[in-house]
XYZ file of C-alpha atoms in Angstrom:
574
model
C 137.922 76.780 217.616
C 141.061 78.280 216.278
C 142.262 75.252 214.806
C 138.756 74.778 213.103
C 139.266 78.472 211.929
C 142.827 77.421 210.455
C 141.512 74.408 208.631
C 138.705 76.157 206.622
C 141.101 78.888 206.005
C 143.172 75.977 203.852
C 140.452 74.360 202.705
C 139.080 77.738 200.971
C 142.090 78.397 199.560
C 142.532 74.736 198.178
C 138.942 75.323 196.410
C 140.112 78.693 195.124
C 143.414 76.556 193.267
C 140.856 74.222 191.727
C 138.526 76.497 190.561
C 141.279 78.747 189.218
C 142.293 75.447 187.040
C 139.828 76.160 183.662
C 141.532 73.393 181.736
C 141.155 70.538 184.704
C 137.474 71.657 185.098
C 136.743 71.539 181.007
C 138.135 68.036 181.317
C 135.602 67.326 184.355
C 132.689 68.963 181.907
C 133.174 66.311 179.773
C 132.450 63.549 181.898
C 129.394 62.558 183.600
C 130.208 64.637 186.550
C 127.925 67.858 184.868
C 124.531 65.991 185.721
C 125.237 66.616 189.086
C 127.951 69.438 189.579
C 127.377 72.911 187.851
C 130.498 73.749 186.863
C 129.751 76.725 184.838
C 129.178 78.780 188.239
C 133.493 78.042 189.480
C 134.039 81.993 189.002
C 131.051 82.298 191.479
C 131.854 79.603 193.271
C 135.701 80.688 193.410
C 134.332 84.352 195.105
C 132.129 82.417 198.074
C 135.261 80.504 198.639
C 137.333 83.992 199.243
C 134.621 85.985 200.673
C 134.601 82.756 203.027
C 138.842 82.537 203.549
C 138.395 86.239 204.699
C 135.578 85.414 207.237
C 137.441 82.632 209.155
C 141.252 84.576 208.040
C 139.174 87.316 210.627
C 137.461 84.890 213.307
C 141.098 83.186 213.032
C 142.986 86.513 213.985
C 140.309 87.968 216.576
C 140.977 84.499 218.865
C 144.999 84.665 218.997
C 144.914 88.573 219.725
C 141.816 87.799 222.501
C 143.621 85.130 224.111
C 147.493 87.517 224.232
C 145.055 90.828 225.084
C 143.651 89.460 228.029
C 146.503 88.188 229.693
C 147.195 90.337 232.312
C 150.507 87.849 233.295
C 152.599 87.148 230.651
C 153.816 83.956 232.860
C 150.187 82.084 231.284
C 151.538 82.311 228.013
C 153.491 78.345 228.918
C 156.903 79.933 229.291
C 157.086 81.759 226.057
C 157.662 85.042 227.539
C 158.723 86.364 230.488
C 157.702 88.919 233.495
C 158.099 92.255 231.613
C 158.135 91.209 227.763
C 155.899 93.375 225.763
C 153.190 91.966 224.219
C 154.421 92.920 220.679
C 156.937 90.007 221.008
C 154.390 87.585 220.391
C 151.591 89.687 218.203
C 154.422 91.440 216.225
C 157.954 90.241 216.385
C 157.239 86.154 216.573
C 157.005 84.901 212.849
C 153.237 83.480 213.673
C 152.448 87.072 214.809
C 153.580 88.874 211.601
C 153.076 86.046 209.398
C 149.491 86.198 210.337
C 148.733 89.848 209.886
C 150.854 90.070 206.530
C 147.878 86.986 204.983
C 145.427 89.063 206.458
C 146.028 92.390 204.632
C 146.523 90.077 201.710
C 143.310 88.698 202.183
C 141.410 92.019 202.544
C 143.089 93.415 199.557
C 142.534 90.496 197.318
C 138.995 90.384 198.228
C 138.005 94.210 198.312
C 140.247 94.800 194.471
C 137.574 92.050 193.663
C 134.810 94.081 193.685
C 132.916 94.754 190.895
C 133.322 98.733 190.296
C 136.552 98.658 191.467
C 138.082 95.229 189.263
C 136.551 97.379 185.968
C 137.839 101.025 186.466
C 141.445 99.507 188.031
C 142.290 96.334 186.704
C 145.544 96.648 186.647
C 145.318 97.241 190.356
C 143.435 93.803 190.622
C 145.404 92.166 188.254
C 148.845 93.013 190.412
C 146.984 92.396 194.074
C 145.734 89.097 192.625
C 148.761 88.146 192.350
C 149.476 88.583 196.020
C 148.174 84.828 196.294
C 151.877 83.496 195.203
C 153.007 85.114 198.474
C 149.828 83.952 200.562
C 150.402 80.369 199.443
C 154.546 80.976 200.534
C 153.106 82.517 204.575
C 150.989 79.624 204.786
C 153.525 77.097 204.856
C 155.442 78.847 207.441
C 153.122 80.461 209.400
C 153.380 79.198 212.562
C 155.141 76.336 211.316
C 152.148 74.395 210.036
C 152.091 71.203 209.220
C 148.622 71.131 207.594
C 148.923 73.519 205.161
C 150.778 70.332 203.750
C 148.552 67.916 203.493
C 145.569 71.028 202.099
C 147.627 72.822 199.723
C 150.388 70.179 198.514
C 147.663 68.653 195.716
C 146.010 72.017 194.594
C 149.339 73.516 193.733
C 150.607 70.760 191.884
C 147.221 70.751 189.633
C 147.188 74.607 189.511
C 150.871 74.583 188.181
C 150.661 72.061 186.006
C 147.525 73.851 184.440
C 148.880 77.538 184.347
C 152.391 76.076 182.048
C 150.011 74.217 179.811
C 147.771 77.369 179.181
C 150.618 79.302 178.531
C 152.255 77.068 176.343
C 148.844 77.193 174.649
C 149.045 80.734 174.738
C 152.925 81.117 173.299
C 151.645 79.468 169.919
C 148.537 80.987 169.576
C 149.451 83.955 167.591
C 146.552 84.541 166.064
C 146.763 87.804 163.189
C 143.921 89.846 162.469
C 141.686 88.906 159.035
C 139.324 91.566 159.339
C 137.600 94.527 161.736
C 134.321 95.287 160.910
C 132.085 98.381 162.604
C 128.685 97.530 163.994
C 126.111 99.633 165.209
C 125.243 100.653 169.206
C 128.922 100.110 170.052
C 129.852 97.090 169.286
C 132.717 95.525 166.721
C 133.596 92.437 165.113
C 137.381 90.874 164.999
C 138.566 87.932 162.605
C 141.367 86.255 163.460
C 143.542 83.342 162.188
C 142.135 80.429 164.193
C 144.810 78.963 166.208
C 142.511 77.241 168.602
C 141.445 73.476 167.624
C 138.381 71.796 168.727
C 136.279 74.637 169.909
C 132.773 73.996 170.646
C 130.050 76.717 169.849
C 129.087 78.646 173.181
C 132.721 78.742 174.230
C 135.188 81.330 175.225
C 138.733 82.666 174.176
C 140.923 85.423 176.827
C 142.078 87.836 174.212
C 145.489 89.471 175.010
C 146.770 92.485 172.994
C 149.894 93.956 174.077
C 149.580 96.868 172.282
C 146.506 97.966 174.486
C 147.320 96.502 177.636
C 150.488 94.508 178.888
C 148.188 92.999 181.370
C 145.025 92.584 180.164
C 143.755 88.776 179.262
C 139.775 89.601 178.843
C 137.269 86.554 178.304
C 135.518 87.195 175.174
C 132.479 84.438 173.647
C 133.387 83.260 170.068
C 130.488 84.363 167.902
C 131.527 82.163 164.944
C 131.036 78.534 164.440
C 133.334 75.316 164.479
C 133.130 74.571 160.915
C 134.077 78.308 159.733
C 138.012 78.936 158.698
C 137.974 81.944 160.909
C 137.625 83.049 164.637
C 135.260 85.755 164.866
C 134.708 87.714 168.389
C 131.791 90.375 168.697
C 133.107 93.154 171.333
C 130.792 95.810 173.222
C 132.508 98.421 174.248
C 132.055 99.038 178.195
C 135.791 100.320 179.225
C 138.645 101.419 179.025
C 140.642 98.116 177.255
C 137.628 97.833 174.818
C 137.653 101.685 174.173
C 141.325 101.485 173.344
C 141.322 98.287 171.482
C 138.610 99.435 169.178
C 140.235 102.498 168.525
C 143.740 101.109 168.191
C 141.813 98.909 165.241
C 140.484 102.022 163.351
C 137.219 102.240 164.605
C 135.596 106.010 165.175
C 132.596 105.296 167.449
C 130.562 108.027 168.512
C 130.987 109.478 172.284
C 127.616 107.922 172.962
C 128.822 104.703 171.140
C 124.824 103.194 172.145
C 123.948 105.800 169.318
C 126.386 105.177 166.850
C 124.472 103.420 163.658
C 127.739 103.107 161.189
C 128.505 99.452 159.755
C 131.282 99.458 157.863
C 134.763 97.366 157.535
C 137.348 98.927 159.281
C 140.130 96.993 158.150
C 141.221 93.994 155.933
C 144.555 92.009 155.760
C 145.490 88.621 154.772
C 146.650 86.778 151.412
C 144.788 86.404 148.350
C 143.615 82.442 148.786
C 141.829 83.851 152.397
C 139.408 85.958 151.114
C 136.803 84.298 153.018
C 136.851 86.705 155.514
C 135.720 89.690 153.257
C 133.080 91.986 153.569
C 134.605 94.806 151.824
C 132.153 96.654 148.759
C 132.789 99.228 146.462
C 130.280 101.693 145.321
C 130.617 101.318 141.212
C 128.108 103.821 139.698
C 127.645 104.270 136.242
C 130.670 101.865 135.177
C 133.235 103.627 137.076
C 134.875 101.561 139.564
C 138.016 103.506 140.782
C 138.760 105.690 142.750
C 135.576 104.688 145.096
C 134.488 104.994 148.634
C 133.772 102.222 150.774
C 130.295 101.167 151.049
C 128.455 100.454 154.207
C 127.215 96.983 152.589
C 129.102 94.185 154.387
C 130.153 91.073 152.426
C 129.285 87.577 154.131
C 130.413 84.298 153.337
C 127.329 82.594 154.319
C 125.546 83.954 151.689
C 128.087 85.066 149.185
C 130.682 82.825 147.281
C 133.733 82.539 149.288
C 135.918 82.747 146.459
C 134.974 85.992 145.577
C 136.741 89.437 145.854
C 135.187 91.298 148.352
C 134.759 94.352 145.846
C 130.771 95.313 144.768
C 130.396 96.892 141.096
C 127.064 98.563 140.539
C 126.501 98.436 136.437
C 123.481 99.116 134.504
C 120.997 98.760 137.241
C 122.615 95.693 138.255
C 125.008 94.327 140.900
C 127.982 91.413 141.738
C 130.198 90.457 142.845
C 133.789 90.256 141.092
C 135.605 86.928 140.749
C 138.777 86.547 142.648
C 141.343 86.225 139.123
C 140.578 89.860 138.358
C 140.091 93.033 139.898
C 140.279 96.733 138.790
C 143.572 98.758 137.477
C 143.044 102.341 136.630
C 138.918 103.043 135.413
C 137.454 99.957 134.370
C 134.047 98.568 133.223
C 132.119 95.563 135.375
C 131.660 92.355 133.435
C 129.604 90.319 135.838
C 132.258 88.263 137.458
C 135.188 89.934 135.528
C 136.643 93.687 135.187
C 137.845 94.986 131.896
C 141.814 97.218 132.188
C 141.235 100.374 131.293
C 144.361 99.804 128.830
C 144.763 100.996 125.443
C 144.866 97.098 124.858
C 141.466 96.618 126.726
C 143.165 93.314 127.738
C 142.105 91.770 130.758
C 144.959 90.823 133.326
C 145.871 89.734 136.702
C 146.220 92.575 138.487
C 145.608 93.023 142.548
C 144.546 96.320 144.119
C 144.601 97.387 147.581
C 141.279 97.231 149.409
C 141.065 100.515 150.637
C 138.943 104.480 150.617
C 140.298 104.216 147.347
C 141.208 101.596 144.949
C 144.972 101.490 143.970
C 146.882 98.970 141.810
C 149.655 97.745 143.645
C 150.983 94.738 141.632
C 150.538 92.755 139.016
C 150.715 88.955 138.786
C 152.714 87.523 136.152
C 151.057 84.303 135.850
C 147.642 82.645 137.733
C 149.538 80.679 139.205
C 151.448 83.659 141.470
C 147.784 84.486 142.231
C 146.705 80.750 143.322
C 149.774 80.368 145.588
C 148.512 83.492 147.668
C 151.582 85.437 147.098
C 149.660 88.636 146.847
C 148.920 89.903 150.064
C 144.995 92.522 150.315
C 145.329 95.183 152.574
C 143.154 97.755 153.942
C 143.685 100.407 156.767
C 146.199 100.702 159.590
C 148.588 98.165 160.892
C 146.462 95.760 162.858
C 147.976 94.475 166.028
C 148.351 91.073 166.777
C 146.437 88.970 169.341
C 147.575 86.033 171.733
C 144.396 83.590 172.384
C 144.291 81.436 175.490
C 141.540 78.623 175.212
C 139.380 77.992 174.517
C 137.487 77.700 177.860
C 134.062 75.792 178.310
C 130.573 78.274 178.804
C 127.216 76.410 179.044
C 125.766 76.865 175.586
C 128.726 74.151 174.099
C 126.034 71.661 175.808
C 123.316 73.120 173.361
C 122.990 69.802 170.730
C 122.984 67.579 173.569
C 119.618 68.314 173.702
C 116.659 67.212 171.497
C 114.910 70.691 171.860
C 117.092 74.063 172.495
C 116.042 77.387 173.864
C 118.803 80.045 173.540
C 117.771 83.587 175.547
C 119.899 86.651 175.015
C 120.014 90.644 176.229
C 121.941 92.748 174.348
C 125.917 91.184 173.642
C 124.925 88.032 175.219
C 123.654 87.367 171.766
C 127.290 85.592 170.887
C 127.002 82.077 172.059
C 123.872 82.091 170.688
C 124.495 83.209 167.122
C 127.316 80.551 167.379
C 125.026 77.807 167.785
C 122.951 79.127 164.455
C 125.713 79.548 162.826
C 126.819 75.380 163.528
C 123.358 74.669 163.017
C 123.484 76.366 159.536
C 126.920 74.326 158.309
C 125.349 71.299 159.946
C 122.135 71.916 157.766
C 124.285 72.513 154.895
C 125.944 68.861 155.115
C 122.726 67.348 155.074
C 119.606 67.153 158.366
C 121.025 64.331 159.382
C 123.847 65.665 161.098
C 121.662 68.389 162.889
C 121.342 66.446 167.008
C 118.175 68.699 168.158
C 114.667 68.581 166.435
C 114.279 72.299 167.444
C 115.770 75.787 167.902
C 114.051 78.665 169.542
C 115.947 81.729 169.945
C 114.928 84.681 171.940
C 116.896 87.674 171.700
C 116.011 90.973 173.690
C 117.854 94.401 172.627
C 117.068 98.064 173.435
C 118.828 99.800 170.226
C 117.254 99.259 166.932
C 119.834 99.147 165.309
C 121.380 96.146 167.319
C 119.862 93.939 164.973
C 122.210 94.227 162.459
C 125.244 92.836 164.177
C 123.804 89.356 162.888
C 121.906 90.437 159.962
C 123.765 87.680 157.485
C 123.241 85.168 159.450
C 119.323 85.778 160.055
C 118.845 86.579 156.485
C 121.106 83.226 155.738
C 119.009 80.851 157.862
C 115.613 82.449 156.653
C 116.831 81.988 152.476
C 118.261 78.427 153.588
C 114.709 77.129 154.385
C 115.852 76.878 158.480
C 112.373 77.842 159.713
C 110.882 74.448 160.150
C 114.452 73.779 162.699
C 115.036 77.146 163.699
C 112.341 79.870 165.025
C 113.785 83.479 165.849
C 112.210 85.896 167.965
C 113.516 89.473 168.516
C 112.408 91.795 171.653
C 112.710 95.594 171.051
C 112.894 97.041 174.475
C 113.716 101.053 173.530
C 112.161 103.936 172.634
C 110.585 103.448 169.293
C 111.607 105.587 166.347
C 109.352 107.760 164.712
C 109.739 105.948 161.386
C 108.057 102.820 162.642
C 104.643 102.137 163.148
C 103.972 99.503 165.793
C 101.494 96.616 164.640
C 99.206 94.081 166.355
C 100.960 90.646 166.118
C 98.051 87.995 165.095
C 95.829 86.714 168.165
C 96.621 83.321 168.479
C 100.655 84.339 168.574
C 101.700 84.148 172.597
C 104.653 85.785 172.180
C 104.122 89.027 171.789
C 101.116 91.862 171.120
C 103.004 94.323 169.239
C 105.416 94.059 166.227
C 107.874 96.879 164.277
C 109.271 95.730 161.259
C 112.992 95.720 161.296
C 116.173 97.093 158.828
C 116.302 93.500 157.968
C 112.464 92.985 156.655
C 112.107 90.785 159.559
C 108.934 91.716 162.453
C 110.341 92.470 166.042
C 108.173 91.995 169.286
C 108.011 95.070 171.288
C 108.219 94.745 175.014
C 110.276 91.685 176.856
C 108.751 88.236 176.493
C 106.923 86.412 179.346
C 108.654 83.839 180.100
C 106.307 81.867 181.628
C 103.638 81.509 178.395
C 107.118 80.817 176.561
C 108.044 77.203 178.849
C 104.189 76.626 178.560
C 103.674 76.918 175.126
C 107.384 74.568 174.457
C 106.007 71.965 176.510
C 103.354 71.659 175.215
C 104.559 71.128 171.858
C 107.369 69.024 173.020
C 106.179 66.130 175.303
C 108.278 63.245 176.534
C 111.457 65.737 175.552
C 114.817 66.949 177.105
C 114.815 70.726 176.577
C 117.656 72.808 177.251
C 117.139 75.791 178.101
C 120.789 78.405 177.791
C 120.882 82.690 179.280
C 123.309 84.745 178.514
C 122.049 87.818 180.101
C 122.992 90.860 183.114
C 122.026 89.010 186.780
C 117.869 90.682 186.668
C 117.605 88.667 183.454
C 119.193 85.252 185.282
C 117.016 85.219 188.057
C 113.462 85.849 186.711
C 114.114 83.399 183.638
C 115.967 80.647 186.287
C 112.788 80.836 188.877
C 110.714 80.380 185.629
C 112.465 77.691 184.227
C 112.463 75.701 187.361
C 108.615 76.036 187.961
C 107.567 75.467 184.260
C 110.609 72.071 184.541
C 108.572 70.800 188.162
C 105.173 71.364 186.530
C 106.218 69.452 182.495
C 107.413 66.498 184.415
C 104.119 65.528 185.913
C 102.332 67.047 183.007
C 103.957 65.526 180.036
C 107.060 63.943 180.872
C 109.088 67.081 179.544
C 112.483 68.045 181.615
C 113.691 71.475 181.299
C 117.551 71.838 182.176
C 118.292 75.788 182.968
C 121.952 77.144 182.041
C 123.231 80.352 182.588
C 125.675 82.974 182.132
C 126.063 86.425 183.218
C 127.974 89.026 181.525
């Protein structure tokens, strides 16, 4: 029995190796492997496999002390001790004896610092007892001299070393500077970095590290923005300490109830002249005047806007636009649709580059266009941004979505992010032409308690609806809070199954009130979809999982004898 114990003790933690080996499993998730294995659940998979190691690490220890406790004559012990010697010698003193109960506190410590509550409000306290495992792996080997920790351990090193120097020489030139921080309502801001990642796929995830927050810290954060965009954008809730700090350390000023806060506005702006494309930074420009001007809370979006325009908004005559990137304000100036005139005696127009700030101020002037094309001229707005290192990025289960003829995405809250990264591939796709689009069919259910949650993707809904998406892409919103007093809940039509009530949102768009039932949902896709693979991808808290899973897996049992429909379930839990 003890020798049983000892070999699932090695096997557990030759599993835990593997499934601490992200870059070996993404290469396994691209194989066939994934019909059969789920290998989105390893972080799950990688607990059972410790919470196991401690079970038999404790059966393991409980038989060598039992078998030393009850002998009453040392002399049974086959000549290893003597009339007289303590027991100590052997439980204590002998390496296997100390070895033992050193893995075992390591064990129970790894374990316990594992636990949810305690992992958040002490990670640096899990982060250093994690990394207890080096010296685990060490005892193993020469606990008790054993020989089969050998042929367990030798191959899951090797692969978990040769993973952990690739990701961080991945890591060492992945650099990545900040483009843009941008403010969203009910807690929650947007980054935009420099992407130093290649090949991402939409649904996956980046570990952020900022070493001006944390020296520690590596947090796994979805990538909200799509393949085919310049920049790598991250959506960030806060819900700690690291995310307090970082958002502050960017400029943000969130309320102390950040769920309440309802400011959108861009925090901060840096990069050179030819990468504008990540502004969303407006001007208020009443009555011809342009500077100096407070920042307005209208956000600038390259899906809809011209990406080779200045981020600066000039209100004229009733009118608005945006200004063209070869001139921008000096001094008080008058907008020219597209084009700012110098408030010079001369009246001349000329090159001239402002900061993007609370105010606007001329800080250079270019010479020649040509200065200006080269993207000499660097726009700045705000504090000095830190800079990021980005590990990944790492595979999640939405990257799957356009394998799939027909594609449900299902959000709460945050877990919004893979999903708005799908839309926004499905959008670039559309733009190159339908032909490049894989799936028939997007339906996108998104349930949020704040009202104003809706405008952390406000662009991009408003983009798909003026691009003509509807017939590929159907959105439905679920307002789950309390309902403000300036909206006035209305029946939805009777034959619509999703919902009885609607509000209308900031956006002009209708929101569902209530959560949606799931079950009419599966129906109502099969139905409409027979003889189809639908994918079906969560990103929700654990309630969420489970009630959607157990209806995904009836509704998938009852389409294939129906109508030949399969319904593949994929989740994620944040």
């Amino acid at each position: 029995m003890n020798r049983t114990a000892m070999s699932c003790i090695l096997f557990d933690v030759a599993a835990i190796l593997v499934f601490m080996s992200p870059t070996f499993l993404m290469l396994l998730r691209r194989t066939f492997l994934p019909r059969f294995i789920t290998f989105e659940k390893n972080i799950h998979a990688h607990k059972v496999a410790s919470y196991t190691m401690l079970f038999w690490s404790i059966i393991h220890m409980g038989i060598y002390y039992r078998r030393y406790v009850n002998e009453s004559k040392p002399h049974l012990s086959k000549g290893k001790m003597v009339p007289g010697t303590p027991l100590r010698v052997n439980l204590i003193e002998k390496m296997t004896g100390w070895t033992g109960l050193v893995l075992l506190l390591s064990f129970f410590l790894l374990v316990t610092t594992s636990i949810k509550p305690i992992r958040q409000r002490l990670f640096e306290v899990f982060y250093f007892i994690h990394h207890l495992f080096i010296l685990c792996t060490v005892f193993l080997f020469i606990h008790g001299g054993n020989k089969r920790a050998y042929k367990y351990l030798i191959g899951p090193i090797a692969l978990y070393c040769m993973d952990r120097l690739y990701r961080n020489l991945r890591t060492a030139f992945a650099k990545s500077p900040i483009r843009a921080v941008i403010q969203h309502p009910s807690g929650v801001f947007e980054i935009q970095l420099d992407k130093k990642i290649i090949g991402h796929r939409p649904g996956q995830y980046v570990k952020l590290y900022c070493p001006s927050v944390s020296l520690l810290q590596w947090h796994p954060i979805t990538i909200s923005s799509a393949p085919e965009e310049e920049l790598l954008t991250l959506h960030i809730r806060l819900a700690g300490g690291w995310t307090t700090c970082l958002a502050q350390r960017l400029g943000c000023s969130f309320e102390s109830d950040a769920r309440k806060s309802t400011v959108q506005k861009v925090v901060a702006l840096s990069g050179r002249l030819k990468a504008l494309t990540f502004g969303r930074c407006c001007y208020s420009a009443a009555a011809r005047d342009i500077a100096p001007a407070p920042l307005l809370d209208i956000p600038y979006h390259p899906l809809r806007h011209d990406p080779t325009t200045v981020p600066m908004y000039s209100q004229a005559g009733g009118s608005s636009s945006y200004i063209s990137i070869d001139m921008v304000a000096k001094g008080g100036s008058t907008a020219m649709r597209g084009s700012l005139a110098l408030g010079d005696d001369d009246g001349k127009l000329k090159p001239t580059v402002s900061v993007v700030g609370s105010r606007l101020e001329d800080i250079a002037e270019s010479s020649t266009s040509a200065q200006m094309e080269s993207g000499d001229v660097v726009i700045k707005m705000g504090a000095e941004l830190p800079v990021f290192f980005i590990d990944g990025p790492y595979s999640g289960p939405a990257e799957h979505f356009f394998e799939y003829e027909v594609g449900v995405l299902i959000a709460a809250g945050i877990g919004v992010t893979p999903a708005a990264a799908v839309l926004r591939s499905v959008y670039f796709k559309w733009l190159q032409g339908r032909e490049q689009l894989p799936s028939k069919k997007v339906y996108v259910f998104w349930v949020y308690r704040d009202i104003d949650t809706i405008e952390w993707f406000k662009d991009l809904l408003i983009a798909l609806e003026e691009e003509g998406l509807g017939s590929i892409v159907e959105v439905r919103t679920y307002f789950t809070g309390q309902i403000p007093e300036s909206c006035t809940p209305q029946l939805a039509p009777a034959e619509d199954r999703f919902g009885k009530q609607v509000i209308a949102t900031s956006i002009g768009t209708k929101s569902y009130i209530g959560r949606p039932v799931f079950g009419d949902v599966f129906e109502s896709i099969g139905a409409l979809h027979p003889d189809t693979r639908v994918g079906t991808f969560l990103c929700g808290p654990k309630p969420m999982v489970r009630k959607v899973r157990r209806e995904a897996h009836k509704w998938d049992a009852r389409l294939r004898k129906s109508s030949n429909t399969t319904m593949d379930f994929h989740s994620e839990v944040f």
